[in-house]
mmCIF file of C-alpha atoms in Angstrom:
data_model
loop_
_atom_site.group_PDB
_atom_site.id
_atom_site.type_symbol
_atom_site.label_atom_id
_atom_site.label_comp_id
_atom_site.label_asym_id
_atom_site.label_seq_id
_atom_site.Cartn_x
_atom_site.Cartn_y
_atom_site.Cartn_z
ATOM 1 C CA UNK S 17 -17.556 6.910 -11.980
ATOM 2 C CA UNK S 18 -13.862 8.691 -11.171
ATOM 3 C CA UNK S 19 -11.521 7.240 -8.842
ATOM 4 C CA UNK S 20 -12.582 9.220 -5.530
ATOM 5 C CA UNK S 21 -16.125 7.884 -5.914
ATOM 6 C CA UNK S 22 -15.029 4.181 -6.808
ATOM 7 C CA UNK S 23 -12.464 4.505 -3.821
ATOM 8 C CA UNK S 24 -15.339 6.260 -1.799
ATOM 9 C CA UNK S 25 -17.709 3.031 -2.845
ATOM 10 C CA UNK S 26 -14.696 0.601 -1.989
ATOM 11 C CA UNK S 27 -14.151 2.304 1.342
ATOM 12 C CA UNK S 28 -18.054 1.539 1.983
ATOM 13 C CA UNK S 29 -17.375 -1.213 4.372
ATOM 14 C CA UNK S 30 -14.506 0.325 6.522
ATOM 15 C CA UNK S 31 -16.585 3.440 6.713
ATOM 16 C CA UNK S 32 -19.633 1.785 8.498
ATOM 17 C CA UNK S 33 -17.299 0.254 10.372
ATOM 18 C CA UNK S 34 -15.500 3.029 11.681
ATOM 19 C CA UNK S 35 -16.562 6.684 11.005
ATOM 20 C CA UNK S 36 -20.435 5.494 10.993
ATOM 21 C CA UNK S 37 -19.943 4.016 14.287
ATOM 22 C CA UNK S 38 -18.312 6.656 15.682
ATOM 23 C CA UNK S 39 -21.385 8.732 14.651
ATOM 24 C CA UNK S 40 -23.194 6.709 16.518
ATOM 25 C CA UNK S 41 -21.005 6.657 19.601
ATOM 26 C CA UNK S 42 -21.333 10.537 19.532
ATOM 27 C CA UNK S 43 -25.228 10.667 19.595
ATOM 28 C CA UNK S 44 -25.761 8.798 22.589
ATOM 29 C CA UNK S 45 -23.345 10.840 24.614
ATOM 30 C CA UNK S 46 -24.503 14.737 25.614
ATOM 31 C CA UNK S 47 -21.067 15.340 27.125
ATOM 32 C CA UNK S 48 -17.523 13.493 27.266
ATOM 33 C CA UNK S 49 -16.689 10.980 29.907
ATOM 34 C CA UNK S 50 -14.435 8.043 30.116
ATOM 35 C CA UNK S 51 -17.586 6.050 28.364
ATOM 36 C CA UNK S 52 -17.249 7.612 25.086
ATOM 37 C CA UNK S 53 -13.841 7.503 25.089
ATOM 38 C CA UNK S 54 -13.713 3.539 25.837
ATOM 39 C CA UNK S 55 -15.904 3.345 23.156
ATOM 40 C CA UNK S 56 -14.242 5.062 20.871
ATOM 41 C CA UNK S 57 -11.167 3.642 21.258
ATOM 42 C CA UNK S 58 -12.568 0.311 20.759
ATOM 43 C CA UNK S 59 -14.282 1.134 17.601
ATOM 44 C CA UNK S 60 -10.871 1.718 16.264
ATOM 45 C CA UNK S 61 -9.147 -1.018 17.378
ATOM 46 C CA UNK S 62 -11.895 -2.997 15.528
ATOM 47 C CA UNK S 63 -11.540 -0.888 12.316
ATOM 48 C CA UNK S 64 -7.875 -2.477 12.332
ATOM 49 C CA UNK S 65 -6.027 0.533 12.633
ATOM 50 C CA UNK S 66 -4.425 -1.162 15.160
ATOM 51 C CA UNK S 67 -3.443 -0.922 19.262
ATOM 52 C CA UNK S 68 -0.400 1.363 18.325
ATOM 53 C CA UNK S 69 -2.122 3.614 16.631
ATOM 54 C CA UNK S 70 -5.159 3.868 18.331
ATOM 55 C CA UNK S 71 -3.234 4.552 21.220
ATOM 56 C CA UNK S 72 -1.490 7.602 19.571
ATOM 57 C CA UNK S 73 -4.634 8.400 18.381
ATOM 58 C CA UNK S 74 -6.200 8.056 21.931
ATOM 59 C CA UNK S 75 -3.408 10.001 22.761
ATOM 60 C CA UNK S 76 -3.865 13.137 21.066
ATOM 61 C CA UNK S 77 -7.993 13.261 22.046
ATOM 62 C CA UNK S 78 -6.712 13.374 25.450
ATOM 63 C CA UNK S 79 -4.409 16.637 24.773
ATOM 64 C CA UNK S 80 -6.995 17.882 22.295
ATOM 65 C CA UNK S 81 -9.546 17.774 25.272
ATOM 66 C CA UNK S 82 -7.213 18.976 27.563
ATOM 67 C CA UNK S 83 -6.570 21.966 25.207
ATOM 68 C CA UNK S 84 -10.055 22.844 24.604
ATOM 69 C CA UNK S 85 -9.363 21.631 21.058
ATOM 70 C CA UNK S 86 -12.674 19.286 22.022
ATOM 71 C CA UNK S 87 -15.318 20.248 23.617
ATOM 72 C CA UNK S 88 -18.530 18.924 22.403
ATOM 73 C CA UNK S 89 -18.652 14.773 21.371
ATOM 74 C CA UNK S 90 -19.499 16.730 18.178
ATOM 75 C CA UNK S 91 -15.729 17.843 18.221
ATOM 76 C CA UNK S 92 -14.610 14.600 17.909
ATOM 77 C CA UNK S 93 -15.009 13.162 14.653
ATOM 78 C CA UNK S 94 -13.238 16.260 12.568
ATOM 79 C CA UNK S 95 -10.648 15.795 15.314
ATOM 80 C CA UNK S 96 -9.991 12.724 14.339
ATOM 81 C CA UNK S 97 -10.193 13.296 10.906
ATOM 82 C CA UNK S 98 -7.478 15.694 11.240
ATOM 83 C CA UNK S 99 -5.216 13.932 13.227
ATOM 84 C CA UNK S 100 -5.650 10.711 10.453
ATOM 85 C CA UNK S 101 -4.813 12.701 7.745
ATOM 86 C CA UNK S 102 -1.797 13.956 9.598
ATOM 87 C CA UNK S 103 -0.456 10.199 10.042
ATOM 88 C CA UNK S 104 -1.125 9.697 6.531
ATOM 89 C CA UNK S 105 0.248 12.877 5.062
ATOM 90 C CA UNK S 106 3.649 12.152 6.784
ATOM 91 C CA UNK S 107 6.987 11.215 4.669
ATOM 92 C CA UNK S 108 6.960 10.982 0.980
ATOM 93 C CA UNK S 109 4.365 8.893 -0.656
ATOM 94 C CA UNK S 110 4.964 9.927 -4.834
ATOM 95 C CA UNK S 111 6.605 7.246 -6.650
ATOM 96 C CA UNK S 112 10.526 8.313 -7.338
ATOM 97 C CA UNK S 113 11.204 8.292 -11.020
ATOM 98 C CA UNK S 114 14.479 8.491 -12.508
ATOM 99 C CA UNK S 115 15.659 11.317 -14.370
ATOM 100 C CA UNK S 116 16.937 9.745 -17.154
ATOM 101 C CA UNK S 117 16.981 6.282 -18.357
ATOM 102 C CA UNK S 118 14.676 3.409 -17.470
ATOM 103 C CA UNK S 119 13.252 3.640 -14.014
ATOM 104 C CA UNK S 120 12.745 0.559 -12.100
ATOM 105 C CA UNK S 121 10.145 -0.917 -9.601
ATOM 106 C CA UNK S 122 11.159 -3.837 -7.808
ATOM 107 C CA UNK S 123 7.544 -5.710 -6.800
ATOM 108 C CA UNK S 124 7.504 -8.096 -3.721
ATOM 109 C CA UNK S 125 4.804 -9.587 -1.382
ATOM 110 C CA UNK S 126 3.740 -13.145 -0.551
ATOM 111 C CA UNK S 127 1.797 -14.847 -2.951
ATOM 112 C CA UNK S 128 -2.282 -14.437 -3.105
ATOM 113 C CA UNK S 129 -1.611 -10.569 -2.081
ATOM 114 C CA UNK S 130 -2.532 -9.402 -5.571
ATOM 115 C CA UNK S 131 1.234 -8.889 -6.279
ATOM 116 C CA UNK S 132 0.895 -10.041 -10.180
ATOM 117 C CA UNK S 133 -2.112 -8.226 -10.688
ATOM 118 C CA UNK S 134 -0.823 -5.042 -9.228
ATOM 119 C CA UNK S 135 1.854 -5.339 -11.987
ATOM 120 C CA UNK S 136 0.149 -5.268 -14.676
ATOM 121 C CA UNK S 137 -1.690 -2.463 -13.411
ATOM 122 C CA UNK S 138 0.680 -0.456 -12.865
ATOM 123 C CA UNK S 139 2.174 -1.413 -16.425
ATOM 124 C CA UNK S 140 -1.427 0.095 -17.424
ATOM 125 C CA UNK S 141 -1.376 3.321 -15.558
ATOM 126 C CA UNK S 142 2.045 4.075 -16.867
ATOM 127 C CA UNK S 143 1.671 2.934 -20.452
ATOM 128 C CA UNK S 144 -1.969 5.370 -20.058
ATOM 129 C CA UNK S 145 0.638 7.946 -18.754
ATOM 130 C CA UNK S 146 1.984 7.688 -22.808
ATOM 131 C CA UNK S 147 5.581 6.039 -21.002
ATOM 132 C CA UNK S 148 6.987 2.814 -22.295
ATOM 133 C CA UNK S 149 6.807 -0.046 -19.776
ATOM 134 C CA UNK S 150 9.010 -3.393 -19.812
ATOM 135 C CA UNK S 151 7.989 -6.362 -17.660
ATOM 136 C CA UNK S 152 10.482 -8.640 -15.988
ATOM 137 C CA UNK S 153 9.169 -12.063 -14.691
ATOM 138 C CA UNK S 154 11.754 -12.754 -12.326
ATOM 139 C CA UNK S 155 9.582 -14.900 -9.644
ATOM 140 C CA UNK S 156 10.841 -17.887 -11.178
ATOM 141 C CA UNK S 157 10.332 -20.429 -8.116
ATOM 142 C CA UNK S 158 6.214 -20.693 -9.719
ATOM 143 C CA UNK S 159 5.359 -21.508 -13.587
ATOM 144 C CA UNK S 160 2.010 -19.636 -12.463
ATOM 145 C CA UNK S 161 3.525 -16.763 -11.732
ATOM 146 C CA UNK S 162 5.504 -16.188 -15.390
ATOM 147 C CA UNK S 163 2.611 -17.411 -17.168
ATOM 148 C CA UNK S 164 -0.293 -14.793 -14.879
ATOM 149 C CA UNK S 165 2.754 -11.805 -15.956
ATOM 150 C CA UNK S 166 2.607 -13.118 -19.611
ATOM 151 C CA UNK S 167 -1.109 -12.571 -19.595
ATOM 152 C CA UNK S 168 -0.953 -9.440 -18.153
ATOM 153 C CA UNK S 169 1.677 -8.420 -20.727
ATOM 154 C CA UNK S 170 -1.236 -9.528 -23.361
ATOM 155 C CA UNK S 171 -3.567 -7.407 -22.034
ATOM 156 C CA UNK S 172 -1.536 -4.539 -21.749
ATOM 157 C CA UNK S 173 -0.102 -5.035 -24.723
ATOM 158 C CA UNK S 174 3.427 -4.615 -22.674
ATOM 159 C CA UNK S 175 6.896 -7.142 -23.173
ATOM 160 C CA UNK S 176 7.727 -9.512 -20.659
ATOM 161 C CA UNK S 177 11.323 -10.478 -20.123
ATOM 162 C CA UNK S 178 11.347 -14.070 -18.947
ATOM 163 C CA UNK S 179 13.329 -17.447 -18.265
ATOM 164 C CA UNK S 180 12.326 -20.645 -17.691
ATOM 165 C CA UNK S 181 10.715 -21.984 -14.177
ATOM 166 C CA UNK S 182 13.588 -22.369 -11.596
ATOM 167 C CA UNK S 183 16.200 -20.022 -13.169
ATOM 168 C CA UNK S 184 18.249 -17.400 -11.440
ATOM 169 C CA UNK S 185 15.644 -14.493 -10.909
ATOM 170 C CA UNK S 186 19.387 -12.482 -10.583
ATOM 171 C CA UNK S 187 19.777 -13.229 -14.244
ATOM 172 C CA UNK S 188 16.359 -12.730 -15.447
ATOM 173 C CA UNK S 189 16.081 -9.206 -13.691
ATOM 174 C CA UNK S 190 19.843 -8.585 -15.494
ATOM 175 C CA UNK S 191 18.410 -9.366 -19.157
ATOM 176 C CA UNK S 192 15.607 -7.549 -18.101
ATOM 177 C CA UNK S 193 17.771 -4.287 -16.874
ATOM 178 C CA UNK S 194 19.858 -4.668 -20.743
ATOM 179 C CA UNK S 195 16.618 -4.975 -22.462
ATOM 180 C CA UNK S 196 14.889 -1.922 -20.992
ATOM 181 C CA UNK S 197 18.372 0.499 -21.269
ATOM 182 C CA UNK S 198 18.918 -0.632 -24.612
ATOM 183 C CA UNK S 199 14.936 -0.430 -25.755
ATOM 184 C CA UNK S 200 14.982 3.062 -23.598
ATOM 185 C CA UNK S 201 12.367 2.309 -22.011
ATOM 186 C CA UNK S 202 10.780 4.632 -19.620
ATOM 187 C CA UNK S 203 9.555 2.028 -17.023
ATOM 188 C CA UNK S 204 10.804 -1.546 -15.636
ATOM 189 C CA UNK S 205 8.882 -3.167 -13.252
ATOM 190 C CA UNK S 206 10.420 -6.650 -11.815
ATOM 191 C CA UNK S 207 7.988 -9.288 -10.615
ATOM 192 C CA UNK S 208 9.935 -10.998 -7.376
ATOM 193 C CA UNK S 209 9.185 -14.365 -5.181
ATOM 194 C CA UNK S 210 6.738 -13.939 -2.431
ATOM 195 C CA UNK S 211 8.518 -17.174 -0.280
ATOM 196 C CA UNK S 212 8.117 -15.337 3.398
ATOM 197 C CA UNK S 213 8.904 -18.574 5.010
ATOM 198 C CA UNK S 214 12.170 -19.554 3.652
ATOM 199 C CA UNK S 215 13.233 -15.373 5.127
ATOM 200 C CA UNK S 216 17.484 -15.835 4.678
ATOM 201 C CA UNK S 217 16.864 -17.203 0.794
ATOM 202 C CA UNK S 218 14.739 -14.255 0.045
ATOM 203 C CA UNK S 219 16.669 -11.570 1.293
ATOM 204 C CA UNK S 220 19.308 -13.039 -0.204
ATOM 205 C CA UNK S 221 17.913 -13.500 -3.287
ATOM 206 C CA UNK S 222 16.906 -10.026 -3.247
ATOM 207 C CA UNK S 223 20.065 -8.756 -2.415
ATOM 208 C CA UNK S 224 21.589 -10.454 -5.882
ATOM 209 C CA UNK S 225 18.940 -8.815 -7.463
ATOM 210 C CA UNK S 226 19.528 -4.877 -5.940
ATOM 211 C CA UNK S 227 23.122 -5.678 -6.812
ATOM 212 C CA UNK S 228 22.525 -6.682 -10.666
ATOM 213 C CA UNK S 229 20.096 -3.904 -11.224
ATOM 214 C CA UNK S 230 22.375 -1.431 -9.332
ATOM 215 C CA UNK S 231 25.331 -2.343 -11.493
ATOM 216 C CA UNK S 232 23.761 -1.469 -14.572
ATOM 217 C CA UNK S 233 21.441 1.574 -13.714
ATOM 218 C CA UNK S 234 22.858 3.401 -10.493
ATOM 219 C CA UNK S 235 20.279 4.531 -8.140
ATOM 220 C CA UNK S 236 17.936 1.495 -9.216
ATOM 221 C CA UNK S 237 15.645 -0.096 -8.348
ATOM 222 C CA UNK S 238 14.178 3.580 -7.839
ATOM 223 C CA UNK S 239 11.347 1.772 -5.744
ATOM 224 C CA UNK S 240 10.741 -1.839 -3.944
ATOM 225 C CA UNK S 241 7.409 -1.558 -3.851
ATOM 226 C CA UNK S 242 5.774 -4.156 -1.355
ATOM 227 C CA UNK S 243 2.002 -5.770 -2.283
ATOM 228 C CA UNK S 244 0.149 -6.213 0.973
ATOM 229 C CA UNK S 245 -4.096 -7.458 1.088
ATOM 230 C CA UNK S 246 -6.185 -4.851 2.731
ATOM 231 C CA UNK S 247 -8.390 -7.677 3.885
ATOM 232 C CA UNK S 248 -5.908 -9.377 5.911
ATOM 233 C CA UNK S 249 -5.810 -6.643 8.613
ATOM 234 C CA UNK S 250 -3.436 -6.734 11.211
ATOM 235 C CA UNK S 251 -2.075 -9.614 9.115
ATOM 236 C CA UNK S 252 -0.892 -7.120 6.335
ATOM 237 C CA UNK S 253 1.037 -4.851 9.039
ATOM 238 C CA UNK S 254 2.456 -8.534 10.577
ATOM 239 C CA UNK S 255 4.020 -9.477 6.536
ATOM 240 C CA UNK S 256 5.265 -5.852 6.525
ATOM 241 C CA UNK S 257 7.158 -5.720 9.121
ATOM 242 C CA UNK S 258 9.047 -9.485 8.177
ATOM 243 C CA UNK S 259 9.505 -7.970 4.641
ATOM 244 C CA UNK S 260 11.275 -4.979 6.017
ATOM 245 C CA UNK S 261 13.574 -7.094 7.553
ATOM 246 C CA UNK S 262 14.396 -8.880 4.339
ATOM 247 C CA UNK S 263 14.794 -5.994 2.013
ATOM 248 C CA UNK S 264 14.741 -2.218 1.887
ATOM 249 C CA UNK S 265 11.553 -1.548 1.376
ATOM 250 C CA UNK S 266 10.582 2.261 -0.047
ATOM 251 C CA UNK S 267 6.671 1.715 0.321
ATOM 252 C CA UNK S 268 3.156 -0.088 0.246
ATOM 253 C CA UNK S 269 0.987 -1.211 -2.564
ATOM 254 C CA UNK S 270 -2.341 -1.658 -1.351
ATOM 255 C CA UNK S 271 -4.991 -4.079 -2.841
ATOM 256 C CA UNK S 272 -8.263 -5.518 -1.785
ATOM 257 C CA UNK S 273 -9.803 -2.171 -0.016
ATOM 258 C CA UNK S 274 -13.020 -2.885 -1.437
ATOM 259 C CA UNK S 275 -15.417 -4.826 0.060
ATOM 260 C CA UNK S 276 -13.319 -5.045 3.139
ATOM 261 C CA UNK S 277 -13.954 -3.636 6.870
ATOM 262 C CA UNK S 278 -10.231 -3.477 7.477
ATOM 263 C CA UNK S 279 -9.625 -0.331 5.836
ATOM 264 C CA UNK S 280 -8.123 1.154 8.496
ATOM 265 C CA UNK S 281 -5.077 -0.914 8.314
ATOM 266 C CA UNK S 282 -3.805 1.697 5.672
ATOM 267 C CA UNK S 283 -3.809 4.351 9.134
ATOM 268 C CA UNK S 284 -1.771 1.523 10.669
ATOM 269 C CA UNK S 285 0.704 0.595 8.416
ATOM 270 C CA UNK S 286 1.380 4.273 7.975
ATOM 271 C CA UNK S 287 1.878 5.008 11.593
ATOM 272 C CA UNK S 288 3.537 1.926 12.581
ATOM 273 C CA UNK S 289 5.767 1.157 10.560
ATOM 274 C CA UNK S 290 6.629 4.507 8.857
ATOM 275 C CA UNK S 291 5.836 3.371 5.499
ATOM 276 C CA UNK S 292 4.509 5.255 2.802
ATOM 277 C CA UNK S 293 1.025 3.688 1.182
ATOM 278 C CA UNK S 294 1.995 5.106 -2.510
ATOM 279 C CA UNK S 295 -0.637 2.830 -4.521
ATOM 280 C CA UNK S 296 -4.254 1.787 -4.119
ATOM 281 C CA UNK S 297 -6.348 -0.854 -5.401
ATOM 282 C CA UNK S 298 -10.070 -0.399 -5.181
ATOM 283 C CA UNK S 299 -11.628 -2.851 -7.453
ATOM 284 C CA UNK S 300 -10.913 -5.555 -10.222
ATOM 285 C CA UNK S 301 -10.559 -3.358 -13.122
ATOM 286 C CA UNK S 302 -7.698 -2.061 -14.445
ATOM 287 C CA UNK S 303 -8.227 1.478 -13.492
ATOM 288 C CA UNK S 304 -9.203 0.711 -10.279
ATOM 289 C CA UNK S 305 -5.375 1.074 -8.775
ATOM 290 C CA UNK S 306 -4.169 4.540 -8.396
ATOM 291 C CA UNK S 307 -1.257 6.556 -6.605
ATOM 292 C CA UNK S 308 -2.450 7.260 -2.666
ATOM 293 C CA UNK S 309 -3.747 10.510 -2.301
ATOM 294 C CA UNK S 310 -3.613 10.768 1.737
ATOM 295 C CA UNK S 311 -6.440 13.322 1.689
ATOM 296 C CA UNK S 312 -8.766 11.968 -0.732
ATOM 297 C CA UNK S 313 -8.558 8.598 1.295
ATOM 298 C CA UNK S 314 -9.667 10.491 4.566
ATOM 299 C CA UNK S 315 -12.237 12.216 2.869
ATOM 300 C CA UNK S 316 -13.354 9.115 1.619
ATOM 301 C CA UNK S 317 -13.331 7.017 4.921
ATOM 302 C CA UNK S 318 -15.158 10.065 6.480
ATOM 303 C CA UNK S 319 -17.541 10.768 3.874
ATOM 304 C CA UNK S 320 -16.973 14.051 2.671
#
């Protein structure tokens, strides 16, 4: 199975959710009246793309009625389609490599998001992509969370760069930052604290970090890539916008989208925040996270 059916498969549950209910919406109405339209927008909201968005979405039916644009309920659903992949297809969402020397992904997200796991995914994908990939366990506030990296480093046959539990994650990510310029490696990706509550440490702690890394490779980190769980919703678009206050972050990492209904929070986060989604996970395996592919994921969620 390739990646557009697995994420087609994972999408399963937002799709009856959303696009077959609108379907369904569509049938029972002959022409469009303020019925449909409820309907329609409450089918959204309930697909978690969210009030903001829905409303923008809601929006643009209105003009695209008013414009002729619509004028069956048949209309509707490539309409929508259209306008979807327009959110999503906004801003940059490729992953910014350096041009020469190591380049550097700095990981953060609270802690059951998948953020670990997403690493040593990503150290798959790239070490797949024939590049040389460093790990750097600098979330040293949990043994768990050094010892989950070291297995992924196992499996992926990839180095880890570690300290012991409680150290200066500032220092790890700076032994981390000499190891991977001197080894010349082609990727670094730093493992970060996912402590949302204590906000003012974090950011701080972050900030130390963006300093070290910047000192010694300028323009690093290329990326701060933040881990949010599909299946938390509105929840994930909630811990985005708190992380965004606390560092500068350059886009999403998505996990969890199958065998969830909330699919649609990838629309959300998109339009509400202004974030790019650049990665997707779709399943447990190791190939099952991918770059975002904006139109692929529409297709997908609309079953083409």
């Amino acid at each position: 199975m390739g990646f557009f059916d697995r994420l087609k498969k994972g999408l399963n549950k937002t799709r009856e959710n959303l696009t077959n209910k609108i379907e369904k919406i569509i049938i029972g109405y002959a022409d469009i009246d303020e019925d449909l339209l409820d309907e329609l927008e409450e089918t959204l909201i309930m697909a978690d793309v969210g009030v903001k968005t829905t409303d923008k979405l809601m929006t643009a039916v209105r003009k695209g009625i008013k414009k002729k644009e619509i004028n069956t309920p048949e209309d509707l659903k490539p309409f929508l389609q259209h306008e979807i992949v327009k959110i999503l297809t906004a801003g940059e969402d490729t992953t910014r490599i350096a041009e020469q020397g190591p380049t550097v992904l700095l990981v953060i997200g609270v802690n059951g998001a998948g953020k670990t796991t997403t690493i040593g995914k990503l150290a798959a994908y790239y070490k797949g992509q024939g590049k040389s990939v460093l790990l750097a366990a600098a979330d040293t506030f949990r043994a768990a969370a050094i010892d989950q990296l070291e297995v992924w480093g196992q499996r992926t046959g990839v180095p880890v760069i570690k300290h012991e539990e409680g150290s200066d994650p500032a220092a790890v990510a700076f032994d981390a930052v000499k190891a991977a310029v001197a080894r010349k490696v082609d990727m670094l990706i730093i493992d970060t604290a996912g402590r949302l509550q204590t906000k003012s440490n974090l950011m701080q702690e972050l900030e130390k970090i963006n300093r070290v890394i910047g000192r010694e490779i300028p323009g690093a980190p290329h990326e701060t890539l933040l881990v949010l769980d599909a299946t938390t919703g509105q929840n994930a678009i909630s811990q985005a916008e708190l992380f965004t206050k606390a560092a500068p972050i350059t886009g999403v990492v998505l996990t969890k989208l199958d065998g969830t209904a909330k699919g649609g929070v990838v629309i959300g986060i998109k339009s509400q925040l202004s974030m790019p989604v650049k990665w997707i996970g779709v399943g447990e395996g190791v190939e099952d996270m991918r770059p975002f592919n904006a139109e692929d994921f529409a297709k997908a969620l609309f079953g083409n």
